[in-house]
Amino acid sequence: MPHPTDSATRPALQGLILDFAGVLTADPRPVHREWCSAQGLDPEAWRSTLNDHPEGRRLYEALEVGEIGQAEWNARTAPLLGSGADPTNLMGRAWSGVPTARRMAALVQAARDAGLRTALLSNSFGMDPHNPYEHAGIWGLFDVHVISEQVGMAKPNPAIYELTLERLGLPGEACVFADDHPVNLPPAAALGITTLLVADEEAAVSKLESILGINVPLTV
């Protein structure tokens, strides 16, 4: 549920800040499980390698903040996934089947049409050779792009939220931020940003429509 700041003098909302994976895309986890199975890997290989394997997690965190590039990550992570995993465009192949969240994307366009400033705030998983933002077709929807790989820091570092507000030219109290990871919300709320945890696209779009006072066409 949204967590607005308690302030009688809160300004009207003027900015929409969105996470990428799991917010502007469908939940990638089922797709990654299917992809792993199709590659002859354990269905949980992607999740467990990136989250639970010490070296896999270290490599992914290095990728997020630009310490290594996606091509190097592909080469070094493939062997951790399982025997015979192909490193060629590994990230791109795993993510290619993850659909764009079309109604959420339409909400961003509706927000811009209503005069709101929009920002993409994403913990990167590399942009070359596979650019997930271009693949999803959402890059051009945003006035501001704060990508962890490009700025050398990642959520939930408070500084990345401060940078986003600076680039938007708005105070926290004038913005709403939606993310699918609970840990990423408190630093935003501490800056006065209204936060929304995304668990379901339709429910999140409906809540944001209410918060922002905009409507997304039903035909999207």
Coordinates of C-alpha atoms in Angstrom, one line a residue:
M1 CA 0.0 0.0 0.0
P2 CA 1.2 3.5 -0.5
H3 CA 3.0 5.4 2.2
P4 CA 2.6 9.1 1.9
T5 CA 4.3 11.6 4.2
D6 CA 2.2 13.2 6.8
S7 CA 2.2 16.9 5.9
A8 CA -0.6 19.4 5.7
T9 CA 1.4 21.5 3.3
R10 CA 2.3 18.6 1.0
P11 CA 2.6 19.9 -2.6
A12 CA 0.6 18.4 -5.5
L13 CA 2.3 15.4 -7.0
Q14 CA 4.3 16.4 -10.0
G15 CA 6.7 13.5 -10.5
L16 CA 6.4 9.7 -11.1
I17 CA 9.5 7.6 -10.4
L18 CA 9.4 3.9 -11.5
D19 CA 11.6 0.9 -11.0
F20 CA 12.2 -1.3 -14.2
A21 CA 12.2 -5.0 -13.6
G22 CA 9.0 -6.3 -12.1
V23 CA 7.3 -2.9 -12.5
L24 CA 7.7 -2.0 -16.1
T25 CA 8.0 -5.7 -17.0
A26 CA 6.1 -8.7 -15.9
D27 CA 7.4 -10.7 -13.0
P28 CA 10.6 -12.2 -14.6
R29 CA 10.9 -15.2 -12.2
P30 CA 8.5 -17.6 -14.1
V31 CA 10.2 -16.7 -17.4
H32 CA 13.7 -17.3 -15.9
R33 CA 12.6 -20.7 -14.5
E34 CA 11.2 -21.7 -17.9
W35 CA 14.3 -20.5 -19.7
C36 CA 16.6 -22.4 -17.3
S37 CA 14.6 -25.6 -18.0
A38 CA 14.9 -25.1 -21.7
Q39 CA 18.6 -24.7 -21.4
G40 CA 18.9 -28.0 -19.5
L41 CA 19.6 -26.2 -16.2
D42 CA 17.9 -26.5 -12.9
P43 CA 14.8 -24.4 -13.0
E44 CA 16.0 -22.3 -10.0
A45 CA 19.6 -21.9 -11.4
W46 CA 19.1 -18.2 -12.4
R47 CA 17.6 -17.1 -9.1
S48 CA 19.9 -19.1 -6.9
T49 CA 23.1 -18.1 -8.8
L50 CA 22.3 -14.4 -8.7
N51 CA 21.0 -14.3 -5.2
D52 CA 22.5 -17.1 -3.1
H53 CA 25.8 -18.2 -4.7
P54 CA 28.5 -16.0 -3.1
E55 CA 30.5 -15.4 -6.3
G56 CA 27.3 -15.1 -8.4
R57 CA 25.9 -12.4 -6.0
R58 CA 29.3 -10.6 -6.0
L59 CA 29.4 -10.5 -9.8
Y60 CA 25.8 -9.3 -10.1
E61 CA 26.4 -6.5 -7.6
A62 CA 29.5 -5.5 -9.5
L63 CA 27.4 -5.4 -12.7
E64 CA 24.8 -3.2 -11.0
V65 CA 27.2 -0.5 -10.2
G66 CA 29.3 -0.6 -13.4
E67 CA 32.4 -2.3 -12.0
I68 CA 32.1 -4.9 -14.7
G69 CA 30.2 -4.8 -18.0
Q70 CA 27.5 -7.2 -19.2
A71 CA 29.8 -9.1 -21.5
E72 CA 32.2 -9.9 -18.7
W73 CA 29.3 -10.8 -16.4
N74 CA 28.0 -13.2 -19.1
A75 CA 31.4 -14.9 -19.4
R76 CA 32.0 -15.2 -15.6
T77 CA 28.5 -16.1 -14.6
A78 CA 27.6 -18.8 -17.1
P79 CA 29.9 -21.5 -15.5
L80 CA 28.1 -20.8 -12.2
L81 CA 24.7 -21.6 -13.6
G82 CA 25.6 -25.2 -14.4
S83 CA 27.5 -27.4 -16.8
G84 CA 27.3 -26.4 -20.4
A85 CA 25.7 -23.0 -19.9
D86 CA 26.4 -20.8 -22.9
P87 CA 27.8 -17.4 -22.0
T88 CA 26.9 -15.9 -25.4
N89 CA 24.5 -13.0 -24.8
L90 CA 23.5 -14.8 -21.6
M91 CA 21.7 -11.8 -20.0
G92 CA 19.8 -11.1 -23.3
R93 CA 18.7 -14.7 -23.8
A94 CA 17.4 -15.0 -20.3
W95 CA 15.5 -11.7 -20.4
S96 CA 14.3 -11.8 -24.0
G97 CA 11.0 -13.6 -23.1
V98 CA 10.1 -11.2 -20.2
P99 CA 7.1 -9.2 -21.4
T100 CA 6.7 -5.4 -21.0
A101 CA 4.1 -4.3 -18.5
R102 CA 1.9 -2.6 -21.1
R103 CA -0.6 -1.0 -18.8
M104 CA 2.2 0.4 -16.6
A105 CA 3.9 1.8 -19.6
A106 CA 0.7 3.4 -20.7
L107 CA 0.3 4.9 -17.3
V108 CA 3.7 6.6 -17.7
Q109 CA 2.6 8.1 -21.0
A110 CA -0.7 9.3 -19.4
A111 CA 1.3 10.9 -16.6
R112 CA 3.5 12.7 -19.1
D113 CA 0.4 13.8 -21.0
A114 CA -0.9 15.2 -17.8
G115 CA 2.2 17.3 -17.3
L116 CA 4.1 15.2 -14.7
R117 CA 7.8 14.7 -14.8
T118 CA 8.8 11.0 -15.1
A119 CA 12.0 9.2 -14.0
L120 CA 13.2 5.7 -14.5
L121 CA 15.2 4.6 -11.4
S122 CA 16.7 1.2 -12.1
N123 CA 19.3 -1.1 -10.7
S124 CA 21.0 -2.0 -13.9
F125 CA 21.8 -5.5 -15.2
G126 CA 23.9 -4.1 -18.0
M127 CA 23.1 -2.4 -21.3
D128 CA 25.5 -4.0 -23.8
P129 CA 25.2 -6.2 -25.7
H130 CA 21.6 -6.5 -24.4
N131 CA 19.8 -3.3 -23.6
P132 CA 16.7 -4.3 -21.5
Y133 CA 15.2 -0.8 -21.6
E134 CA 15.3 -0.6 -25.4
H135 CA 14.1 -4.2 -25.7
A136 CA 11.1 -3.3 -23.5
G137 CA 10.4 -0.2 -25.5
I138 CA 10.1 2.1 -22.4
W139 CA 13.2 4.3 -22.5
G140 CA 11.5 7.2 -24.4
L141 CA 8.7 7.4 -21.8
F142 CA 11.0 9.0 -19.2
D143 CA 12.3 12.6 -18.8
V144 CA 15.0 11.4 -16.5
H145 CA 17.0 8.1 -16.4
V146 CA 19.0 7.1 -13.3
I147 CA 20.6 3.8 -14.1
S148 CA 22.8 2.3 -11.3
E149 CA 25.5 1.2 -13.8
Q150 CA 25.9 4.7 -15.1
V151 CA 25.9 6.5 -11.7
G152 CA 28.0 4.0 -9.8
M153 CA 25.5 3.3 -7.0
A154 CA 22.4 1.3 -6.6
K155 CA 19.1 1.1 -4.6
P156 CA 18.7 1.2 -1.6
N157 CA 21.6 3.7 -1.3
P158 CA 19.9 6.9 -0.2
A159 CA 22.1 8.9 -2.5
I160 CA 20.6 7.4 -5.7
Y161 CA 17.1 8.7 -4.6
E162 CA 18.6 12.1 -3.9
L163 CA 20.2 12.2 -7.4
T164 CA 16.8 11.2 -9.0
L165 CA 15.1 14.1 -7.2
E166 CA 17.9 16.5 -8.2
R167 CA 17.6 15.5 -11.9
L168 CA 13.8 15.8 -11.8
G169 CA 14.1 19.2 -10.2
L170 CA 11.4 18.3 -7.6
P171 CA 11.2 17.8 -3.8
G172 CA 10.5 14.4 -2.5
E173 CA 7.0 15.4 -1.3
A174 CA 6.0 16.1 -4.9
C175 CA 6.9 12.6 -6.1
V176 CA 5.6 9.0 -6.0
F177 CA 7.9 6.0 -6.4
A178 CA 6.9 2.4 -7.2
D179 CA 9.2 -0.6 -6.8
D180 CA 8.6 -4.4 -6.4
H181 CA 11.3 -4.8 -3.7
P182 CA 10.3 -3.7 -0.2
V183 CA 13.9 -2.9 0.8
N184 CA 14.0 -0.1 -1.9
L185 CA 11.1 1.9 -0.4
P186 CA 12.2 3.2 3.0
P187 CA 15.0 5.4 1.7
A188 CA 12.6 7.0 -0.7
A189 CA 10.0 7.5 2.0
A190 CA 12.6 9.1 4.2
L191 CA 12.9 11.8 1.6
G192 CA 9.2 12.5 1.7
I193 CA 8.4 10.5 -1.5
T194 CA 5.1 8.6 -1.6
T195 CA 6.0 4.9 -2.1
L196 CA 4.1 2.0 -3.6
L197 CA 5.1 -1.7 -3.4
V198 CA 4.2 -3.4 -6.7
A199 CA 3.1 -7.0 -6.5
D200 CA 0.5 -7.0 -9.3
E201 CA 0.5 -4.8 -12.4
E202 CA -3.3 -4.1 -12.6
A203 CA -3.5 -3.3 -8.9
A204 CA -0.5 -1.0 -9.0
V205 CA -1.8 0.8 -12.1
S206 CA -5.1 1.3 -10.4
K207 CA -3.5 2.7 -7.2
L208 CA -1.3 5.0 -9.2
E209 CA -4.2 6.2 -11.2
S210 CA -5.9 7.2 -7.9
I211 CA -2.8 8.8 -6.4
L212 CA -2.0 10.8 -9.5
G213 CA -5.5 11.6 -10.7
I214 CA -5.0 10.2 -14.2
N215 CA -6.6 7.4 -16.2
V216 CA -5.1 4.7 -18.5
P217 CA -7.2 3.7 -21.5
L218 CA -8.9 0.3 -20.9
T219 CA -7.9 -0.9 -24.3
V220 CA -4.2 -1.0 -23.5

